[in-house]
XYZ file of C-alpha atoms in Angstrom:
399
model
C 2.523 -12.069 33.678
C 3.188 -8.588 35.594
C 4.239 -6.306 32.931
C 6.536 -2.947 33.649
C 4.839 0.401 32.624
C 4.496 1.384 28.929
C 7.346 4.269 29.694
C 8.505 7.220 27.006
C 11.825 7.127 26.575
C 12.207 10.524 26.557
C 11.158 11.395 29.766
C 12.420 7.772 31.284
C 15.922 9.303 31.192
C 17.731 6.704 28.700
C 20.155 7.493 26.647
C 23.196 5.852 24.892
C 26.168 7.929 25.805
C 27.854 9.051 29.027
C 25.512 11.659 29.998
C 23.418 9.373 31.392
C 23.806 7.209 34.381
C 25.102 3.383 34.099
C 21.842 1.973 35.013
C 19.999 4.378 32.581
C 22.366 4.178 29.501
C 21.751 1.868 26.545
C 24.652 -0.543 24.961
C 25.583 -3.246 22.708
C 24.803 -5.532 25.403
C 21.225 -4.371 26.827
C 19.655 -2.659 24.093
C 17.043 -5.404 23.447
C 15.922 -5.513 26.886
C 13.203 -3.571 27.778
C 12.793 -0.737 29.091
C 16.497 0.195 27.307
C 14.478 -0.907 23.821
C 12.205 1.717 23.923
C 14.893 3.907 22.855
C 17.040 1.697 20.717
C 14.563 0.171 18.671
C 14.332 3.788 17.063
C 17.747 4.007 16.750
C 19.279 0.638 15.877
C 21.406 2.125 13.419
C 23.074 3.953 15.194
C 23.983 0.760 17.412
C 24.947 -1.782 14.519
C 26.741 -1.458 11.889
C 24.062 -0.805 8.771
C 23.769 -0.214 5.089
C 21.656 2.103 3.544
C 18.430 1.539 1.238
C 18.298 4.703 -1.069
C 14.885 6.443 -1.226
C 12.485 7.102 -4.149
C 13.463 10.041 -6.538
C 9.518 9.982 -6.958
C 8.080 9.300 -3.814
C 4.612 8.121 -3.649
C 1.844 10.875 -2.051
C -0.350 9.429 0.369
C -4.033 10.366 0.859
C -5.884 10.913 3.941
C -8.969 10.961 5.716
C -8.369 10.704 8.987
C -10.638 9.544 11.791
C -11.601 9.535 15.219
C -11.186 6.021 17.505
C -10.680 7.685 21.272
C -14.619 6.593 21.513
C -13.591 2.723 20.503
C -13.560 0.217 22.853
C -12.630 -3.561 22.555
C -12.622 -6.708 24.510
C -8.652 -7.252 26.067
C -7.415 -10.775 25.919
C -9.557 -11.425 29.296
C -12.876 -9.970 27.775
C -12.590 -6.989 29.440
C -13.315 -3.939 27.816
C -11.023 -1.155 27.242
C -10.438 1.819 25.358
C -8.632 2.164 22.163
C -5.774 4.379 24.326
C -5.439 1.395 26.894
C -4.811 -0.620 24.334
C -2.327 1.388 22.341
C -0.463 1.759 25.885
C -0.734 -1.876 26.989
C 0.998 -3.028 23.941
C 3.668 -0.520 23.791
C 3.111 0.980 20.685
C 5.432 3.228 19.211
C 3.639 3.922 16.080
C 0.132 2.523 14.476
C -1.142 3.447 10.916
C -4.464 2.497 9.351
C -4.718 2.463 5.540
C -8.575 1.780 4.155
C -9.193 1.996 0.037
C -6.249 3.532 -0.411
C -6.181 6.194 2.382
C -4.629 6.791 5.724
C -7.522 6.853 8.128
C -5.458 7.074 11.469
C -2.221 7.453 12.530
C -0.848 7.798 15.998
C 2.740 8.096 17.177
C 4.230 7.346 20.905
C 7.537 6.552 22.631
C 9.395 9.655 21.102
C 8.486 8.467 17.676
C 7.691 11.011 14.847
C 6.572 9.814 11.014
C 10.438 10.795 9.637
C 11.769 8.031 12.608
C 12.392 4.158 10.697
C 12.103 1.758 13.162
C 13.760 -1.730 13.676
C 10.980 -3.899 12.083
C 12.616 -7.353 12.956
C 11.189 -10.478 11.221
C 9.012 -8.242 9.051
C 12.731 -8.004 7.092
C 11.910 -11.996 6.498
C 8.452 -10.947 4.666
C 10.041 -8.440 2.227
C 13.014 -11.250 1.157
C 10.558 -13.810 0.521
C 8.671 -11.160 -1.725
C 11.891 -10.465 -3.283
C 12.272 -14.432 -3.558
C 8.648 -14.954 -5.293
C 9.731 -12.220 -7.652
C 12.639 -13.877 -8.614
C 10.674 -17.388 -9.072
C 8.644 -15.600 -11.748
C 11.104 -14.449 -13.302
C 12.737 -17.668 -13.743
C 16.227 -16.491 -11.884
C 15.532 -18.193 -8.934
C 14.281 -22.160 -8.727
C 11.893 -23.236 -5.947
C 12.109 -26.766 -6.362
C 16.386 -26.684 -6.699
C 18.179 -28.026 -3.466
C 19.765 -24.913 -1.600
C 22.887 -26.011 -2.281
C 22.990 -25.576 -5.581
C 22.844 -21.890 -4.626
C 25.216 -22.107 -1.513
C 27.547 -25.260 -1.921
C 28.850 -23.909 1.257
C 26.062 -25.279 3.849
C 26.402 -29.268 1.968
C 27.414 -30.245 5.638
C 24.629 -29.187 7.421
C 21.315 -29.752 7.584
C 20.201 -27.686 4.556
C 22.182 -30.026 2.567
C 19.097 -31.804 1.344
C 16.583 -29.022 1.435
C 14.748 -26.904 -1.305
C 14.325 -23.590 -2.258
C 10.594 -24.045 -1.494
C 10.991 -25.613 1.912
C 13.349 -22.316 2.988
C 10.146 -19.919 1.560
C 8.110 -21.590 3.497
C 9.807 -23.138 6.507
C 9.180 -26.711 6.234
C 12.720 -27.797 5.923
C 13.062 -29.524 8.837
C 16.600 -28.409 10.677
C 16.229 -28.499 13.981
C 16.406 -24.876 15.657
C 15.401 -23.515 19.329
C 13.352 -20.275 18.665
C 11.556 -19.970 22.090
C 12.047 -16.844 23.080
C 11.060 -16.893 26.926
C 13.528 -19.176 26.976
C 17.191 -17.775 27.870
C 18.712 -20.835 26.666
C 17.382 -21.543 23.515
C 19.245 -21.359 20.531
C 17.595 -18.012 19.504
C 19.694 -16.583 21.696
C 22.898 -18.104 20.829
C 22.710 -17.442 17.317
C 21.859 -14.048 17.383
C 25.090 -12.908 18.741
C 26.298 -13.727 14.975
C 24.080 -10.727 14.684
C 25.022 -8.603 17.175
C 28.270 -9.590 19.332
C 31.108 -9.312 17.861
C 33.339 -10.675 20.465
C 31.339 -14.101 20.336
C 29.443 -14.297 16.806
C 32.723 -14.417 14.666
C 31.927 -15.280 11.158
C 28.276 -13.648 11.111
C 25.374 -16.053 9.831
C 27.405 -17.452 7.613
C 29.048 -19.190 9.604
C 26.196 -20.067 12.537
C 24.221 -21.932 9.553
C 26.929 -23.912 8.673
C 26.977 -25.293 12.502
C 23.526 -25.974 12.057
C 23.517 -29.707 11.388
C 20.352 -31.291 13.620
C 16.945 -32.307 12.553
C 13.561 -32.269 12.802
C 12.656 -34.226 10.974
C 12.768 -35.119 7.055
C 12.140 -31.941 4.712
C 8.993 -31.319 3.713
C 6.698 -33.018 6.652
C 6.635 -30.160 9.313
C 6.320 -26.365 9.749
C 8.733 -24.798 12.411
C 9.250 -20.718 12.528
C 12.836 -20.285 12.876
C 15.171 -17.349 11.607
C 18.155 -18.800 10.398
C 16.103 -20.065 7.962
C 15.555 -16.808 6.328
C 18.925 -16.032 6.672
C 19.970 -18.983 4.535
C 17.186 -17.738 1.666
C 18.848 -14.517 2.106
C 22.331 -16.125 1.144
C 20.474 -18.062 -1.477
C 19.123 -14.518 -2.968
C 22.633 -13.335 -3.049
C 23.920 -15.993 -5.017
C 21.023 -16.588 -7.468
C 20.994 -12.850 -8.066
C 24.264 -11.732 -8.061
C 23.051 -8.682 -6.209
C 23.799 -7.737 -2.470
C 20.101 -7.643 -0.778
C 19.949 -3.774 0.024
C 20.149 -3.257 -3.661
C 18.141 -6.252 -4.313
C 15.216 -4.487 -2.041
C 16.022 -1.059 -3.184
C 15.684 -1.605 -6.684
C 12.343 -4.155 -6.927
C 10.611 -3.058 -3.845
C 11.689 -0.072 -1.770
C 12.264 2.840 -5.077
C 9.308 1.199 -7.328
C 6.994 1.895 -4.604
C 7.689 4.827 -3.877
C 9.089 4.990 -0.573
C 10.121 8.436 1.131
C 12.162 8.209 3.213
C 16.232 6.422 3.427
C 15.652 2.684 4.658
C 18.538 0.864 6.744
C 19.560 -2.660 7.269
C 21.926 -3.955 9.437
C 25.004 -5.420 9.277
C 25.966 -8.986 11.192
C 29.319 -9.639 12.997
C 30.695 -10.035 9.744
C 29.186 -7.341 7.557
C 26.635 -9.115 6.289
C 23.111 -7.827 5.862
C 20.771 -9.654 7.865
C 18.092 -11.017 5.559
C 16.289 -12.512 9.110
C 15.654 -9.005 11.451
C 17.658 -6.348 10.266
C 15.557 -3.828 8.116
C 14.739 -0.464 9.737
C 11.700 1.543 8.181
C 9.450 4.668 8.585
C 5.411 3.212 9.198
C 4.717 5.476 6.082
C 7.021 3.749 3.751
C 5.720 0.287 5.097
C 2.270 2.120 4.206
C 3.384 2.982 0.315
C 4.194 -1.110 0.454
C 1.360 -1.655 1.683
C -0.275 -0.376 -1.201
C 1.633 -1.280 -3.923
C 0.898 -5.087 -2.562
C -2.816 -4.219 -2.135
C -2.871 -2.632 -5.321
C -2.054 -6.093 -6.930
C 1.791 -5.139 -7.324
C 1.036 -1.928 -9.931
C 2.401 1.308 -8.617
C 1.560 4.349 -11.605
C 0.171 1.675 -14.106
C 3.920 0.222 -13.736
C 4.189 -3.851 -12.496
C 6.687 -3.555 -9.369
C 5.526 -7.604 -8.592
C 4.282 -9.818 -11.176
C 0.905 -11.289 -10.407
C 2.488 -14.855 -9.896
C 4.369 -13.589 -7.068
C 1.395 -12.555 -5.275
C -0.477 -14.689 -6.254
C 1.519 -17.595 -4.708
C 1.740 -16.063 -1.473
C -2.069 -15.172 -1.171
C -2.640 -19.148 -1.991
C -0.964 -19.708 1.528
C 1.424 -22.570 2.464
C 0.260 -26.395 3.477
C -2.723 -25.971 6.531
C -1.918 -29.430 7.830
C 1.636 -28.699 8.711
C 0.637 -25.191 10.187
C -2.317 -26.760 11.725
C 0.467 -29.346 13.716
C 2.848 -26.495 14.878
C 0.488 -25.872 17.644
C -0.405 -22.117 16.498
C -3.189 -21.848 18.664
C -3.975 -18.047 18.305
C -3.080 -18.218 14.588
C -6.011 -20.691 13.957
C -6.857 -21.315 10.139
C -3.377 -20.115 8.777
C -0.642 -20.831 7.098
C 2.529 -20.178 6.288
C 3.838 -19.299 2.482
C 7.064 -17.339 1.231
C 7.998 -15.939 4.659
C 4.486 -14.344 5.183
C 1.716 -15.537 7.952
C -1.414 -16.079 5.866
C -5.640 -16.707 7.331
C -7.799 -18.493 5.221
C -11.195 -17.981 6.861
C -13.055 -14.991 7.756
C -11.479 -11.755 6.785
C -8.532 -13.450 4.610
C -5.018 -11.549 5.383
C -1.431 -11.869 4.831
C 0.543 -10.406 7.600
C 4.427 -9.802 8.335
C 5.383 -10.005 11.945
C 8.894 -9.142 13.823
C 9.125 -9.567 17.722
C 8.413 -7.055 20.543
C 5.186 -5.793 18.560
C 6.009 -5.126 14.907
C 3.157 -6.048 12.567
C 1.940 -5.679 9.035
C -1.451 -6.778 8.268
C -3.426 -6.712 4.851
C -6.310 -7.746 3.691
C -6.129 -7.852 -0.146
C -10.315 -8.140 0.044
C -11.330 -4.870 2.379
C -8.602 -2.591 1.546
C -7.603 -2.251 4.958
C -3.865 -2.410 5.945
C -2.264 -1.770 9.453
C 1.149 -1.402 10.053
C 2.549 -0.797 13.965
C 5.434 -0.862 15.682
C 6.191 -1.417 19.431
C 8.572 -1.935 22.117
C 7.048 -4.223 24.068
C 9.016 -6.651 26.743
C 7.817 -9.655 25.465
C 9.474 -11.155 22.214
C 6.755 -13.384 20.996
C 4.378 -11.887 19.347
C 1.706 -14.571 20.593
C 1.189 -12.981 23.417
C -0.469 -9.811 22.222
C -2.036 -11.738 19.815
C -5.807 -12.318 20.710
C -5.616 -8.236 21.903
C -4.572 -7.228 18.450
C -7.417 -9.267 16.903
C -9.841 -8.198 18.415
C -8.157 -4.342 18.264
C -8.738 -5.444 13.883
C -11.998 -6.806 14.616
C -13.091 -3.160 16.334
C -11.608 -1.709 13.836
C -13.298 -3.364 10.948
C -16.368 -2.348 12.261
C -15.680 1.599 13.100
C -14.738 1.714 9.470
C -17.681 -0.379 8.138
């Protein structure tokens, strides 16, 4: 696939109001579509509707010791070699932060971006509500093996009806759902104008998942990634906690670890916050995260997640049904709680939203990345092999 130049918005002449010319000026209707997503991405507040996720009184201080990789080279998905520039350009990175024991060791910013901007972080939002979720398993609020309905009597008529907590966390529920991105008319693509169309997705999520009444087949015999599903955990959260999810994430996650800086998530056609895509964040609050999970959940000698929490998302979900998805540059995985897990060689635990967001920990090595892009692909297969072996080169310039 031809891809268009890794433009910088600011000097590409896009813009959102009326100073800039029709074919140059972001909207409601283009502003995923690249190259009008290099600016909106960083500013997809100010498109949608959002509410905000209050900072830490006491934010967390983050140490440095920063490093040099313009000498690094690595193998691109053809075996070619490039340098660690090409590859920051070829995957449209707006920002890319190392953390190793503890430390920032690089940190590189593109696009327009500074280390103040949040950025739209997409289905990372899923990773942080099934954290949320584990938490509240562990604390005996929420109950894994309860049907969602119990929860949300509202969805008995679709096909949630006879699905579990546990099979929302971790996706092997079984409704039938269309989440190919590349192509235009997959359901993806329909639903998501709950999100963001307001003259076609009346009633928000809400309402989408109660239309959602296929199959897959029976719960509990196949992994499929697909979004509503974290957007009916999300309404499960609300109910079982009685909170709304921005205070949910404030209060357990986002203040206890001592995040910097205002968070943001957005709002769907109906004002609901979108528990599947809609959190925007700065990289160095997803670094403080970072930490806190890496640091076994104990920020200043304080629990923020109980070790069952973690600990059942580390264990990874059932390799059989990951193994028959067909995720053929995710080999060895899983999938547990809304987070991607590998079981062999360096073991991780990774978030991942479209068009290049990633969050990638290894609990063992100490080493966390976090980046954000813009690139014009959704599916974040494509860049995968490049951004393993852009880990794997890393790995080694720290070792």
């Amino acid at each position: 696939m031809k891809l268009p130049p890794p433009l910088d918005w600011p000097s590409a002449g896009i813009g959102p109001d009326e100073h800039f010319p029709p074919e140059r000026r972001v909207t409601r209707e283009n502003w995923r579509i690249y190259p009008y997503s290099r600016w909106a991405f960083q500013h997809a507040r100010e498109l949608v509707p959002s509410r905000v996720i209050r900072r830490s009184s006491n934010p967390r201080e983050l140490d440095e010791a920063l490093i040099d990789l313009g000498g690094l080279v690595l193998p691109d998905e053809t075996g070619e070699l490039i340098t660690w520039n090409e590859f920051l350009a070829r995957t449209y990175t707006d920002a890319f932060l190392v953390l190793h024991r503890g430390r920032i060791v690089y940190e590189h910013y593109a696009n327009g971006m500074t280390a103040e901007t949040p950025h739209l972080l997409f289905s990372i939002t899923k990773s942080f509500f099934g954290l949320l979720a584990e938490i509240l398993i562990a604390e005996e609020v929420l109950e894994p093996e309860a049907p969602v309905i119990r929860y949300v009597p509202e969805l008995a008529e679709s096909a949630f009806a006879s699905v579990t907590v546990r099979q929302l966390l971790d996706m092997t529920d079984g409704v039938a759902f269309d989440e190919e991105y590349a192509n235009p008319e997959a359901e993806i693509h329909q639903y998501s104008e709950s999100y963001w169309t307001p003259q076609r997705g009346f009633g928000g999520v809400f309402e989408a998942l109660k239309k959602l009444t296929a199959r897959a087949g029976p719960p509990g015999t196949l992994f499929r990634y697909r979004t509503p599903v974290a957007d009916a955990l999300g309404w499960v959260l609300l109910r079982a906690s009685g909170q709304s999810l921005s205070k949910l994430l404030g209060d357990r996650i986002w203040r206890p670890s001592g995040c910097a800086d205002n968070a943001q998530i957005l709002l769907d056609t109906a004002g609901h916050e979108i528990a599947g895509a809609g959190l925007n964040a700065t990289a160095r609050d997803l670094a403080r995260v970072a930490l806190m999970i890496l640091g076994g959940g104990i920020v200043d000698g304080h629990w923020v997640v109980p070790p069952a929490a973690l600990d059942s998302i580390a264990g990874g979900g059932d390799r059989a049904l990951f193994a028959g998805a067909g995720m053929e540059t995710r080999p060895n995985g899983s999938y547990r709680s809304q987070w991607w897990i590998q079981h062999e060689g360096f073991e991780s635990i990774q978030a991942l939203g479209v068009f290049g967001q990633r969050l990638y920990m290894e609990p063992g090595s100490g080493l966390a990345i976090i980046r954000f892009g813009s690139h014009p692909v959704g599916g974040n297969s494509f860049t995968d092999v490049i951004h393993h072996n852009a880990i794997r080169a890393l790995r080694g310039a720290l070792a």
